[in-house]
Coordinates of C-alpha atoms in Angstrom, one line a residue:
X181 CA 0.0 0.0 0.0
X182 CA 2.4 2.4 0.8
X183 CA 4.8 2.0 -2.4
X184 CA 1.6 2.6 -4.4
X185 CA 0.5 6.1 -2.8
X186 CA 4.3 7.0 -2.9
X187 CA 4.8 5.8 -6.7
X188 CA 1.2 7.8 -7.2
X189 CA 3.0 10.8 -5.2
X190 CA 5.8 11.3 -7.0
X191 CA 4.3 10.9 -10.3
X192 CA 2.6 14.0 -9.4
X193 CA 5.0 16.2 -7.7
X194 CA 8.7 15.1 -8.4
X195 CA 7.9 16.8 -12.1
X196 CA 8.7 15.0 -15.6
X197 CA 12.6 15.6 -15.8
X198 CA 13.4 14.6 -12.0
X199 CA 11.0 11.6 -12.8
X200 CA 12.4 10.2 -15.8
X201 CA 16.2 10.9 -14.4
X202 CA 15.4 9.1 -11.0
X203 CA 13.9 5.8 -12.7
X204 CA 17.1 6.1 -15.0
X205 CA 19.4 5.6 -12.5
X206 CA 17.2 2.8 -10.1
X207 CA 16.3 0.9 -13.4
X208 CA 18.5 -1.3 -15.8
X209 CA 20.9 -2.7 -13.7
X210 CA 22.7 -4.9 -15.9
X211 CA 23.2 -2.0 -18.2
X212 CA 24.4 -0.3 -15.4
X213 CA 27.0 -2.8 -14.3
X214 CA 27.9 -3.6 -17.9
X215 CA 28.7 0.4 -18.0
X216 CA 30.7 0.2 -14.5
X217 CA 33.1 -2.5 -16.7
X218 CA 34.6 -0.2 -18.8
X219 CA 37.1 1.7 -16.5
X220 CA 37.1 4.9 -19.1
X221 CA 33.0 5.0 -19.4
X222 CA 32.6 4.6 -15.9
X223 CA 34.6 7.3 -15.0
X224 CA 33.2 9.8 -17.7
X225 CA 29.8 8.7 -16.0
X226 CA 31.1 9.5 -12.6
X227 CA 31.9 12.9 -13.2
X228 CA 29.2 13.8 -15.2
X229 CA 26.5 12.5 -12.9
X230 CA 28.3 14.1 -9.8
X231 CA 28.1 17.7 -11.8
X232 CA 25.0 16.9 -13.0
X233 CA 23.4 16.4 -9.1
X234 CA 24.8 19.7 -8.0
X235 CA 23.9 22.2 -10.3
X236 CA 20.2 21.2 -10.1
X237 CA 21.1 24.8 -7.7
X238 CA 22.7 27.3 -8.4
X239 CA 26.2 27.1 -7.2
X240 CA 28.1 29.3 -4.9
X241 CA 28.9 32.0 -4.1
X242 CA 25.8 32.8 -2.8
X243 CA 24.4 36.3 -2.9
X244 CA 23.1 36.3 1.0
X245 CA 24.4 34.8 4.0
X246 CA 23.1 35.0 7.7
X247 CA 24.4 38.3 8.6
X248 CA 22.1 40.4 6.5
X249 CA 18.8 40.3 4.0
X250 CA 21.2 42.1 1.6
X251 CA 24.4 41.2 -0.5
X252 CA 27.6 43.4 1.4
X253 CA 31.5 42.4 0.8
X254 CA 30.7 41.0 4.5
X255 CA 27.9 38.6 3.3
X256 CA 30.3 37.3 0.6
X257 CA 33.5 37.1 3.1
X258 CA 32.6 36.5 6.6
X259 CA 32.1 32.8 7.1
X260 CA 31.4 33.0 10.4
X261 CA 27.6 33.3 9.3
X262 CA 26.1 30.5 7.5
X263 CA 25.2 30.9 3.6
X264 CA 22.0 30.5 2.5
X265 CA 20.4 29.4 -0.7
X266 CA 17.3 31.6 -0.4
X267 CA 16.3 35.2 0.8
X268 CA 14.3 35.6 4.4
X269 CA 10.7 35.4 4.3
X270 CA 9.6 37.3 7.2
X271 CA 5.8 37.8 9.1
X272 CA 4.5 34.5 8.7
X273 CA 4.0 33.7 12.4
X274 CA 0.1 33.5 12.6
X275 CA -0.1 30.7 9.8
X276 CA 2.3 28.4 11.2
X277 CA 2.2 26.2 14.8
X278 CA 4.6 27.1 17.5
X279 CA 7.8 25.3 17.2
X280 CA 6.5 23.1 20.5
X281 CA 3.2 22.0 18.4
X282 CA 5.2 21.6 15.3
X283 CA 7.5 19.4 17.2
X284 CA 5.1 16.7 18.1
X285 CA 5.0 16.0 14.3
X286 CA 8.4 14.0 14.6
X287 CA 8.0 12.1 18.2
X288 CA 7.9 8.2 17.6
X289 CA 4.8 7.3 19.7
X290 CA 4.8 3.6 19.7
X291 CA 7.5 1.1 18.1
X292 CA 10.7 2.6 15.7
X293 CA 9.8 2.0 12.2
X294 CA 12.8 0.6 10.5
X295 CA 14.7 1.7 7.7
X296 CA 14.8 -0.7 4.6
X297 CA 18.4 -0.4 4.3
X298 CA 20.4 1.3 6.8
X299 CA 22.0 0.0 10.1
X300 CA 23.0 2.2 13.4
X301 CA 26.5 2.6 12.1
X302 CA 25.3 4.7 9.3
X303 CA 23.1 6.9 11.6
X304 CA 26.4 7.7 13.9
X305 CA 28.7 8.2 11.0
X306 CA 26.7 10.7 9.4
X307 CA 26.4 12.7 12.6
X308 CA 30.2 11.9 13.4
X309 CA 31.2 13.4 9.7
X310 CA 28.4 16.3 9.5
X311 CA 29.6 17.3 13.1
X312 CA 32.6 18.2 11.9
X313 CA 31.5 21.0 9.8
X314 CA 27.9 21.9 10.4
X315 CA 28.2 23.8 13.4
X316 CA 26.1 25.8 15.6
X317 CA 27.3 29.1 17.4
X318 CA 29.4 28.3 20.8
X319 CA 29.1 31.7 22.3
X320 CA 26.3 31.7 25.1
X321 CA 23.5 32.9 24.3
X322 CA 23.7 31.6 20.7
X323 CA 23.5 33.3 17.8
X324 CA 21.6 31.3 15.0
X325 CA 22.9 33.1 12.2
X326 CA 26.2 32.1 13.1
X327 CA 28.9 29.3 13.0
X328 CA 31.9 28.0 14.7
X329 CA 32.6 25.9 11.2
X330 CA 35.9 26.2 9.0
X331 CA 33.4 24.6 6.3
X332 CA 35.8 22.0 5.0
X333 CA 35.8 18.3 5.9
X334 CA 39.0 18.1 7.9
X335 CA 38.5 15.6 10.2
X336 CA 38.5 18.2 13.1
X337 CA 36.2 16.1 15.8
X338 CA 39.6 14.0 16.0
X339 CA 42.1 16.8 15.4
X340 CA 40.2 19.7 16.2
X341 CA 39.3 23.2 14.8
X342 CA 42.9 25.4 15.9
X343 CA 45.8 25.0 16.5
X344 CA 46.3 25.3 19.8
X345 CA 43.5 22.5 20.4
X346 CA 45.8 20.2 17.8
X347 CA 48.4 20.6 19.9
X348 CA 47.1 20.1 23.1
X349 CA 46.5 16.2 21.3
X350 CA 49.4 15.8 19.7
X351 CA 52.3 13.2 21.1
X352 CA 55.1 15.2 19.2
X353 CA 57.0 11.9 18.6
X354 CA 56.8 10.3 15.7
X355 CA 54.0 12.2 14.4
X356 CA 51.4 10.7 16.4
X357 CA 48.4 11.8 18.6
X358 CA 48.2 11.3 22.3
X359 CA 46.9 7.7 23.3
X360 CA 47.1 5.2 25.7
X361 CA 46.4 1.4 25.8
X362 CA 43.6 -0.1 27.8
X363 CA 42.5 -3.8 27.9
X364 CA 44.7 -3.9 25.0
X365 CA 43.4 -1.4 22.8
X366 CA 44.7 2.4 22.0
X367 CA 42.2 5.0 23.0
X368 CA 42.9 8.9 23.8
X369 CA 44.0 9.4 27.2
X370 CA 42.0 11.2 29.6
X371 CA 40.4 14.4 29.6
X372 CA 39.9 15.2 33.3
X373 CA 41.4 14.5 37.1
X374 CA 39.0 14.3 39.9
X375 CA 36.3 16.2 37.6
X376 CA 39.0 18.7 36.5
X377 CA 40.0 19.5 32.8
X378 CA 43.4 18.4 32.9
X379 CA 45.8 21.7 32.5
X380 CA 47.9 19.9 29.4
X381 CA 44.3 20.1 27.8
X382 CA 43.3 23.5 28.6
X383 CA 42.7 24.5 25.0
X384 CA 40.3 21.5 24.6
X385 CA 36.5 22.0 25.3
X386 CA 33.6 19.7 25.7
X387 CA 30.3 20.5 24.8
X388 CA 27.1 20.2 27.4
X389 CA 30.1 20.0 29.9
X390 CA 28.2 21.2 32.9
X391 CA 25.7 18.5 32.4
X392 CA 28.3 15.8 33.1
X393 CA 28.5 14.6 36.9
X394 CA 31.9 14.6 38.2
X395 CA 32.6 10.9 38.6
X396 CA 31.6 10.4 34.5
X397 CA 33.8 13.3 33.9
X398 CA 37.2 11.3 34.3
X399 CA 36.2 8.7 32.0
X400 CA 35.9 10.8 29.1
X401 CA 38.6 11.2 26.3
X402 CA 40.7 14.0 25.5
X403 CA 39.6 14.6 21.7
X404 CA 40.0 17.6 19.3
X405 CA 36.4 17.6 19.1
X406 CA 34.0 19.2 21.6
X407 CA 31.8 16.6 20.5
X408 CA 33.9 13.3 21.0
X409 CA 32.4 12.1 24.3
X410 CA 28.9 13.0 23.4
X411 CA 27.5 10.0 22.2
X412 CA 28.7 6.6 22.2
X413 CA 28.9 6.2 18.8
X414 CA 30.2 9.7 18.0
X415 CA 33.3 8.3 20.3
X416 CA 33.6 5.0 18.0
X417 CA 34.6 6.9 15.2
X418 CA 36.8 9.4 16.8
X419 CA 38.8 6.6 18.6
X420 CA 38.6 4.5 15.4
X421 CA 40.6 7.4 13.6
X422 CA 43.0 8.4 16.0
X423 CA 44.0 4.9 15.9
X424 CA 44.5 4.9 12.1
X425 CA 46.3 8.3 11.8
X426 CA 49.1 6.6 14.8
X427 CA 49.2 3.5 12.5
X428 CA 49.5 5.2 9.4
X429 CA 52.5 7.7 11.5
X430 CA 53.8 4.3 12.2
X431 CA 54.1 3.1 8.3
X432 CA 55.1 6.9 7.1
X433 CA 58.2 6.5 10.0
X434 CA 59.1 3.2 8.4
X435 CA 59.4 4.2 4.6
X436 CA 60.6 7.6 5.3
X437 CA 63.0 7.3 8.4
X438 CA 64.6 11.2 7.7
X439 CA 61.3 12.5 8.3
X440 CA 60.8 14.7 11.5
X441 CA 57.8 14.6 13.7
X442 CA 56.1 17.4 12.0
X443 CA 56.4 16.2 8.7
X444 CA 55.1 12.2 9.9
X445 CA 52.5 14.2 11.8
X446 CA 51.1 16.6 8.7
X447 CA 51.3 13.9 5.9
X448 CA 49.7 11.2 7.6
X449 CA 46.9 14.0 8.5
X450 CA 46.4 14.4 4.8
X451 CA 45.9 10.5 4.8
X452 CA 43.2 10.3 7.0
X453 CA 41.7 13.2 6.1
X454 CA 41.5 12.0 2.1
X455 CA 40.6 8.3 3.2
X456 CA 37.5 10.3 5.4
X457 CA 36.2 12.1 2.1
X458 CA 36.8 8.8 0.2
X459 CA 34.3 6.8 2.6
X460 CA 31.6 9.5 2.2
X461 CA 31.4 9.5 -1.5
X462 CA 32.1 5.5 -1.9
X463 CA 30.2 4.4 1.0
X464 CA 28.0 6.5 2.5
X465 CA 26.8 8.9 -0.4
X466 CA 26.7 5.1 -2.4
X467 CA 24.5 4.0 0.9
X468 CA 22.2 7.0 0.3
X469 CA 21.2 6.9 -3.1
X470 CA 19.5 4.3 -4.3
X471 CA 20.9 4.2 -7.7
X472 CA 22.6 1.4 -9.3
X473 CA 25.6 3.7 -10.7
X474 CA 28.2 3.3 -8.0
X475 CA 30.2 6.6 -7.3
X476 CA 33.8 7.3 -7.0
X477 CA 36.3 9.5 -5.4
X478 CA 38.8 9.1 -8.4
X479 CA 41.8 11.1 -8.0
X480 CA 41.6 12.6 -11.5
X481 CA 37.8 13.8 -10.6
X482 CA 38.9 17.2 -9.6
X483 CA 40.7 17.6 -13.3
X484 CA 37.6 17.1 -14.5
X485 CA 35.1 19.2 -12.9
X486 CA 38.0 22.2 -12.1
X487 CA 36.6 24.4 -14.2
X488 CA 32.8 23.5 -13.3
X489 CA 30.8 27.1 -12.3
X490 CA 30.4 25.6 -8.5
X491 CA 33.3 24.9 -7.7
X492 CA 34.6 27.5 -5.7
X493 CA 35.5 27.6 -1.6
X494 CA 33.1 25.7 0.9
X495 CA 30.7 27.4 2.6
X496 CA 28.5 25.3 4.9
X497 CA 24.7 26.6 4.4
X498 CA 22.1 27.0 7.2
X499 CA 19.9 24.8 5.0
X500 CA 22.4 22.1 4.5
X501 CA 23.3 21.9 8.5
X502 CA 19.3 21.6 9.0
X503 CA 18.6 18.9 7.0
X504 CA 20.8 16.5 8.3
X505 CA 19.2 16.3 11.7
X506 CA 18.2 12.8 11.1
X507 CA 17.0 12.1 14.5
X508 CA 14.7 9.3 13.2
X509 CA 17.3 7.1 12.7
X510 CA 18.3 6.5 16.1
X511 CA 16.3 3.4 17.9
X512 CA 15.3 4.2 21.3
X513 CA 17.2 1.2 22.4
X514 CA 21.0 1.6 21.5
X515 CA 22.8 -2.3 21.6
X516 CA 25.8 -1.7 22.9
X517 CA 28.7 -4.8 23.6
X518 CA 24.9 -6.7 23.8
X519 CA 23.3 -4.6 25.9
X520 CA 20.3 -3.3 25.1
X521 CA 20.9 0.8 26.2
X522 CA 17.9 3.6 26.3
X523 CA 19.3 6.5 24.0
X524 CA 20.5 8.8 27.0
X525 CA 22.8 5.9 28.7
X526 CA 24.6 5.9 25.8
X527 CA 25.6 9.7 25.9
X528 CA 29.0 10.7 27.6
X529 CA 29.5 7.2 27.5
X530 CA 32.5 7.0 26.7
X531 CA 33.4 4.3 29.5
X532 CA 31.4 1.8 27.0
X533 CA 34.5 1.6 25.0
X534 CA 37.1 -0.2 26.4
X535 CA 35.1 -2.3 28.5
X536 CA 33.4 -3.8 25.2
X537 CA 36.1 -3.1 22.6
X538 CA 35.9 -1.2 19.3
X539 CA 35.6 -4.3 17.2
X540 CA 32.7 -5.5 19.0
X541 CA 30.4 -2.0 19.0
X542 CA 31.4 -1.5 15.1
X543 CA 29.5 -4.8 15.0
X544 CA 26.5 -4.4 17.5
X545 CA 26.1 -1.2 15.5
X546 CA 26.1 -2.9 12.1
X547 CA 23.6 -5.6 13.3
X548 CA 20.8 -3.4 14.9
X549 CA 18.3 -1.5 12.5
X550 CA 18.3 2.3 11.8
X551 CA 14.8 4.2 11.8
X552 CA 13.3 5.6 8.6
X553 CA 14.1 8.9 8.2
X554 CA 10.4 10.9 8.5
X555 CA 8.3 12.1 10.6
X556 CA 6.4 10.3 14.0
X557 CA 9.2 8.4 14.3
X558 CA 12.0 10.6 16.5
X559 CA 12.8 9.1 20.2
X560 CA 11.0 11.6 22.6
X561 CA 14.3 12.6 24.2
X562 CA 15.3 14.1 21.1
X563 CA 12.5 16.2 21.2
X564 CA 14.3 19.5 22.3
X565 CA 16.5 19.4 19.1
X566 CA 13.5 19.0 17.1
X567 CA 12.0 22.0 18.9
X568 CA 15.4 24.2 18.8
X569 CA 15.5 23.3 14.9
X570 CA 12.2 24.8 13.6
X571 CA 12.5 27.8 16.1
X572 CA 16.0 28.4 15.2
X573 CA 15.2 28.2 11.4
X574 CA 12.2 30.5 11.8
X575 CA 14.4 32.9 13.8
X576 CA 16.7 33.5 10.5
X577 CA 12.9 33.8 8.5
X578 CA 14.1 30.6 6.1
X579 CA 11.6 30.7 3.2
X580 CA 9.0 28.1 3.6
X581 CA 9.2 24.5 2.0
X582 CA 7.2 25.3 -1.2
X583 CA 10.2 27.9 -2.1
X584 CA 13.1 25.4 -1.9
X585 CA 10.9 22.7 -3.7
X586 CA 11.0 25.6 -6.2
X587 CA 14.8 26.4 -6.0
X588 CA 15.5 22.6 -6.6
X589 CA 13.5 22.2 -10.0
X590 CA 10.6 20.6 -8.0
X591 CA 6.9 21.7 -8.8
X592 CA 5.4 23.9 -6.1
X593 CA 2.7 21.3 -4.4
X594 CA -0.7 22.6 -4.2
X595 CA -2.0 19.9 -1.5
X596 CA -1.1 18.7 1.4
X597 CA -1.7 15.4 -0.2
X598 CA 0.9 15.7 -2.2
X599 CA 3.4 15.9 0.6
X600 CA 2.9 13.2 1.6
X601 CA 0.1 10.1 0.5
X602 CA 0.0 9.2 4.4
X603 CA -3.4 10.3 5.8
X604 CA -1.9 10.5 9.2
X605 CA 1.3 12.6 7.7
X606 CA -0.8 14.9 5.3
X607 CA -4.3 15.2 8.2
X608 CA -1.3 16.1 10.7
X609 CA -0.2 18.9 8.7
X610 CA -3.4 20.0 7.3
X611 CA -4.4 20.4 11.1
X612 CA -1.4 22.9 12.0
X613 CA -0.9 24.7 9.2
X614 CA -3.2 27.2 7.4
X615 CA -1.7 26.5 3.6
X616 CA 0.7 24.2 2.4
X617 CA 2.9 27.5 1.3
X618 CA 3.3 27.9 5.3
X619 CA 4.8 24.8 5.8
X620 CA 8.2 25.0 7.2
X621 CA 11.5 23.7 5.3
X622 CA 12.4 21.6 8.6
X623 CA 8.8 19.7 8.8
X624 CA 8.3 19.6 4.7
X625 CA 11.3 17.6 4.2
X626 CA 10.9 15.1 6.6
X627 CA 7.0 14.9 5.8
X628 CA 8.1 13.8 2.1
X629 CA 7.9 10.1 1.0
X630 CA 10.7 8.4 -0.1
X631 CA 10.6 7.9 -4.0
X632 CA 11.1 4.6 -3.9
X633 CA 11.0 1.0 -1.3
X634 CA 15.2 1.1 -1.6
X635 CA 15.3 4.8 -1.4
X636 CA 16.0 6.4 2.4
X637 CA 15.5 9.7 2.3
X638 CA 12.8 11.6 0.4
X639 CA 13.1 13.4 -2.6
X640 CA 13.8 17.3 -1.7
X641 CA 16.0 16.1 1.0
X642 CA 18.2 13.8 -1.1
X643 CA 18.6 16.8 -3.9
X644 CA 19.7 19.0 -1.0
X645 CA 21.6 16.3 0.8
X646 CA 23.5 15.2 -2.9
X647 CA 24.2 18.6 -3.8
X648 CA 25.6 20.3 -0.6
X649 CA 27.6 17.0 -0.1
X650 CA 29.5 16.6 -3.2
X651 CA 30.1 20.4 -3.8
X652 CA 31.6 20.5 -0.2
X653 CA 33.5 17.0 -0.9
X654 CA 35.1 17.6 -4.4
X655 CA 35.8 21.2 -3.7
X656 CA 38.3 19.7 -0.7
X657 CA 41.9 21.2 -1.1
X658 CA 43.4 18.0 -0.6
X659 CA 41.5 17.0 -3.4
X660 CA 42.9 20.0 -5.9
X661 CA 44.7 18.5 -9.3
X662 CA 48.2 20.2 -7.9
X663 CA 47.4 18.9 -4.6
X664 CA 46.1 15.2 -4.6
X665 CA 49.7 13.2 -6.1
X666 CA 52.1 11.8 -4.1
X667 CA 53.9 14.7 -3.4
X668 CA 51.0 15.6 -0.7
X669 CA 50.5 12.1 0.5
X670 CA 53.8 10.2 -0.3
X671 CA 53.6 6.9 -2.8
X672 CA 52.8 4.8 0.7
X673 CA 50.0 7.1 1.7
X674 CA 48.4 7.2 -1.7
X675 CA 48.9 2.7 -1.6
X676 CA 46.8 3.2 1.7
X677 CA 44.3 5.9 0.1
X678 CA 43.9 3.6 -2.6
X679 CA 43.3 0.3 -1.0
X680 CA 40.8 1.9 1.7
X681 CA 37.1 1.3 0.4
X682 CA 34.9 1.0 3.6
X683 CA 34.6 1.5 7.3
X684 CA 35.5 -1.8 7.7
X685 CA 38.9 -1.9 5.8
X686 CA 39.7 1.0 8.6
X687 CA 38.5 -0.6 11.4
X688 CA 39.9 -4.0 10.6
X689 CA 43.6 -2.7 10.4
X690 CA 43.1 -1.0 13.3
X691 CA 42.1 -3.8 16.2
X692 CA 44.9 -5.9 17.4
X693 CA 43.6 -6.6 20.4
X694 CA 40.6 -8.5 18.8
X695 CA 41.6 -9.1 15.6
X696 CA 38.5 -11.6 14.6
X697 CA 36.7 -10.9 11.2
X698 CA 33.3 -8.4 12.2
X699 CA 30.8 -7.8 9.9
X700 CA 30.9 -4.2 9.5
X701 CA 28.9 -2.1 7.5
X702 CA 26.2 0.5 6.8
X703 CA 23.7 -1.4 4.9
X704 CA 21.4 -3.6 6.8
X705 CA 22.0 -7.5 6.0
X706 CA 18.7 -8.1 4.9
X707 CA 18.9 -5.2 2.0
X708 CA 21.6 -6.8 0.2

């Protein structure tokens, strides 16, 4: 029942051209693979699909930003505002719930409904990777037009935003980070003393740090990240890559014995961070779409698409750090080393780790079930974010979902029906909202279908999601035709850039202690 109102859905809304492009690429897989075998073809495909996704917006430099409703050299400079695709809409209060009633559209009342294809290691990398560079304000009280962001994908929850925090990490020996072994296993050593930051770690901060009793507080790590303790699986990835940036130190100190610290240090930072980028565009953007076409971060990509009228410097958008607050895909249950864990055990938990091992939690995480991404299906003690999202969008007056259907080639809808072909989705918004032209961008997206059964995220949100992703990917300096040769990475580092495909190749180089094959992945076993 439900693939038949969603096929009648999109037939409707998604328009002719987004249509016919969509059952292109999730149709005729043998023609696809058959396309994939000619190493020339495929990569011509590659690159013109990628460019293809991301001008379906205009590209940047983007005439506005956060800091005012009007283009100024500050607008088009200052990055410590967000961009933004679309001018403010302002006055639009009295046709739209409060952000609290508006809220209640996402809260799971009852059991998780389960995503067709993704498991709970995709859910924490994409907050682990978006973390890094979709940042709020840190000032108290917050600003929302503003962000703490550098806007490239650097890596920074594990080697942190300045310099003085990369310091305060680094083991300046051998050009390795700070760890320590416990039960076997290398993890970051700790943060605090009897509840105190630790003075070696003074330029270090962790966020919601008040919140954290004082006995918890010594078991956290000391991370680049102000995020790195917040959630257990948040930690997972920041311990899994400290461990692979002192084992690929180790390797760079082996082949290149003249090096000094600093040089062992920087080159195997451009390692990790190019084997990061690598996983998002050949696992986790693959994960995402549905497609049959199989992406790849092919080192002669940025040749090709150099001279492509987006590609110009990162700049995070307010829209892009909204839509990826994919609270729904977090179960209410987290298993953790086989424990079934309410959501809020499992922050600041960092303790979980080396009492269960990192081998074991990549697994637990890759056996349990993500939630589908929509809405009536976000745990209840996420609710807060929900609430601060639409109230924090509305405070920098972002134009209403209809407009960005709009902006990405989408036909306006003129229902609330064809939002959505779920009576309880489309009755739920019909009841809060005077017009489907006041519906906001935040509960739009997630009120959305997905276009297909295999498909995880609806349409608006996957336009948004691919286009913001791979113009803030390819655009990465590392990843510049002068920049990404062996030169930059050494002939070793580009071996280990080149053999890394998946989570799992990183994580199964990187557990000695418990060296045992684990299935790893993003993609739920019964989707393959």
């Amino acid at each position: 029942m439900r693939n038949e109102r969603t096929k009648a859905r999109g037939i409707a809304t998604d328009g002719a051209a987004n249509r016919l492009r969509y059952l292109a690429l999730t149709h005729g897989r043998p023609l696809w693979r058959l396309a994939e075998a000619d190493p020339r073809l495929r990569l011509r495909l590659n690159a013109a699909l990628m460019d293809s996704a991301i001008r379906e917006m205009p590209g940047r430099p983007e005439p506005l930003s956060t800091k005012s409703d009007y283009t100024s050299w500050a607008s088009l400079t200052d990055r410590t505002y967000m961009a933004r695709h679309l001018p403010p809409v302002p006055g639009r209060d009295e046709a739209r719930p409060s952000a609290e009633r508006a809220a209640d559209l996402f809260a799971r009342d009852g059991e998780m409904i389960p995503c067709p294809r993704s498991t709970v290691l995709f859910a924490y990398f994409a907050q682990w990777f978006t973390d890094g560079f979709l940042r709020g304000d840190t000032n108290v009280p917050r600003d929302p037009r503003r962000t703490s962001s550098n806007h490239e994908i650097d890596v920074n929850p594990v080697y942190g935003i300045t310099e003085d925090q990369t310091n305060a990490i680094r083991a300046f020996d051998g050009g390795r980070l700070k760890s320590r072994l416990v039960n076997g296993g290398e993890f970051p050593p700790y943060l605090c003393e009897n509840g105190k930051i630790k003075s070696e770690f003074a330029a270090l901060s962790v966020a919601l740090f008040d919140r954290v009793d004082e006995p918890r507080r010594d078991t956290l790590f000391a991370t680049g990240g102000d995020r790195g303790n917040a959630q257990v699986g948040f930690t997972m990835f920041t311990v899994l890559f400290l461990r692979e940036h002192n084992r690929v130190a180790r390797v760079l100190a082996d082949a290149y014995p003249k090096w000094d610290d600093e040089r062992l240090f920087q080159t195997a930072r451009n390692i990790v961070i190019a084997i990061v980028i690598k996983l998002v565009v050949e696992e986790y953007i693959n994960h995402i779409t549905p497609y049959h076409f199989r992406f790849l971060l092919d080192p002669r990509l940025s040749t090709r698409l150099a001279r492509a009228p987006w590609h110009r410097q990162n700049w995070a958008s307010i829209e892009f750090n909204l839509v990826y607050r994919w609270h729904s895909l977090v179960p209410s249950e987290l298993v953790v080393a086989g424990r079934e864990l309410p959501l809020p055990a499992t922050l600041f938990g960092s303790a979980l780790l080396p009492e269960a091992g990192l081998g074991r939690l990549f697994e637990d995480a890759s056996e349990q079930r993500a939630g589908r991404i929509g809405l009536f299906n976000t745990d209840p003690a996420l609710r807060e974010v929900d609430v601060a999202s639409i109230a924090g969008s509305r405070a920098v007056d972002l134009a209403p979902y209809n407009d960005y259907r709009a902006h990405c080639r989408f036909p306006r809808v003129r229902r609330f029906e064809q939002i959505s072909g779920d009576p309880r989705v489309h009755g739920a918004l019909r009841e809060l909202y005077r017009d489907v032209d006041d519906v906001d961008l935040y509960v739009g997206l997630f009120a959305e279908e997905p276009g297909s059964a295999r498909a995880i995220l609806p349409p608006l949100l996957t336009k948004i999601i691919a286009i913001d992703a791979f113009s803030q990917a390819l655009t990465n300096p590392l990843l510049a035709p002068r920049v990404c040769n062996a030169e930059t990475f050494s002939p070793v580092g580009m071996r280990i850039i080149g053999t890394t495909r998946t989570v799992s190749d990183v994580l199964h180089r990187n557990v000695p202690e418990d060296p045992r094959p684990r299935f790893v992945s993003m993609t739920w076993r019964g989707a393959r």
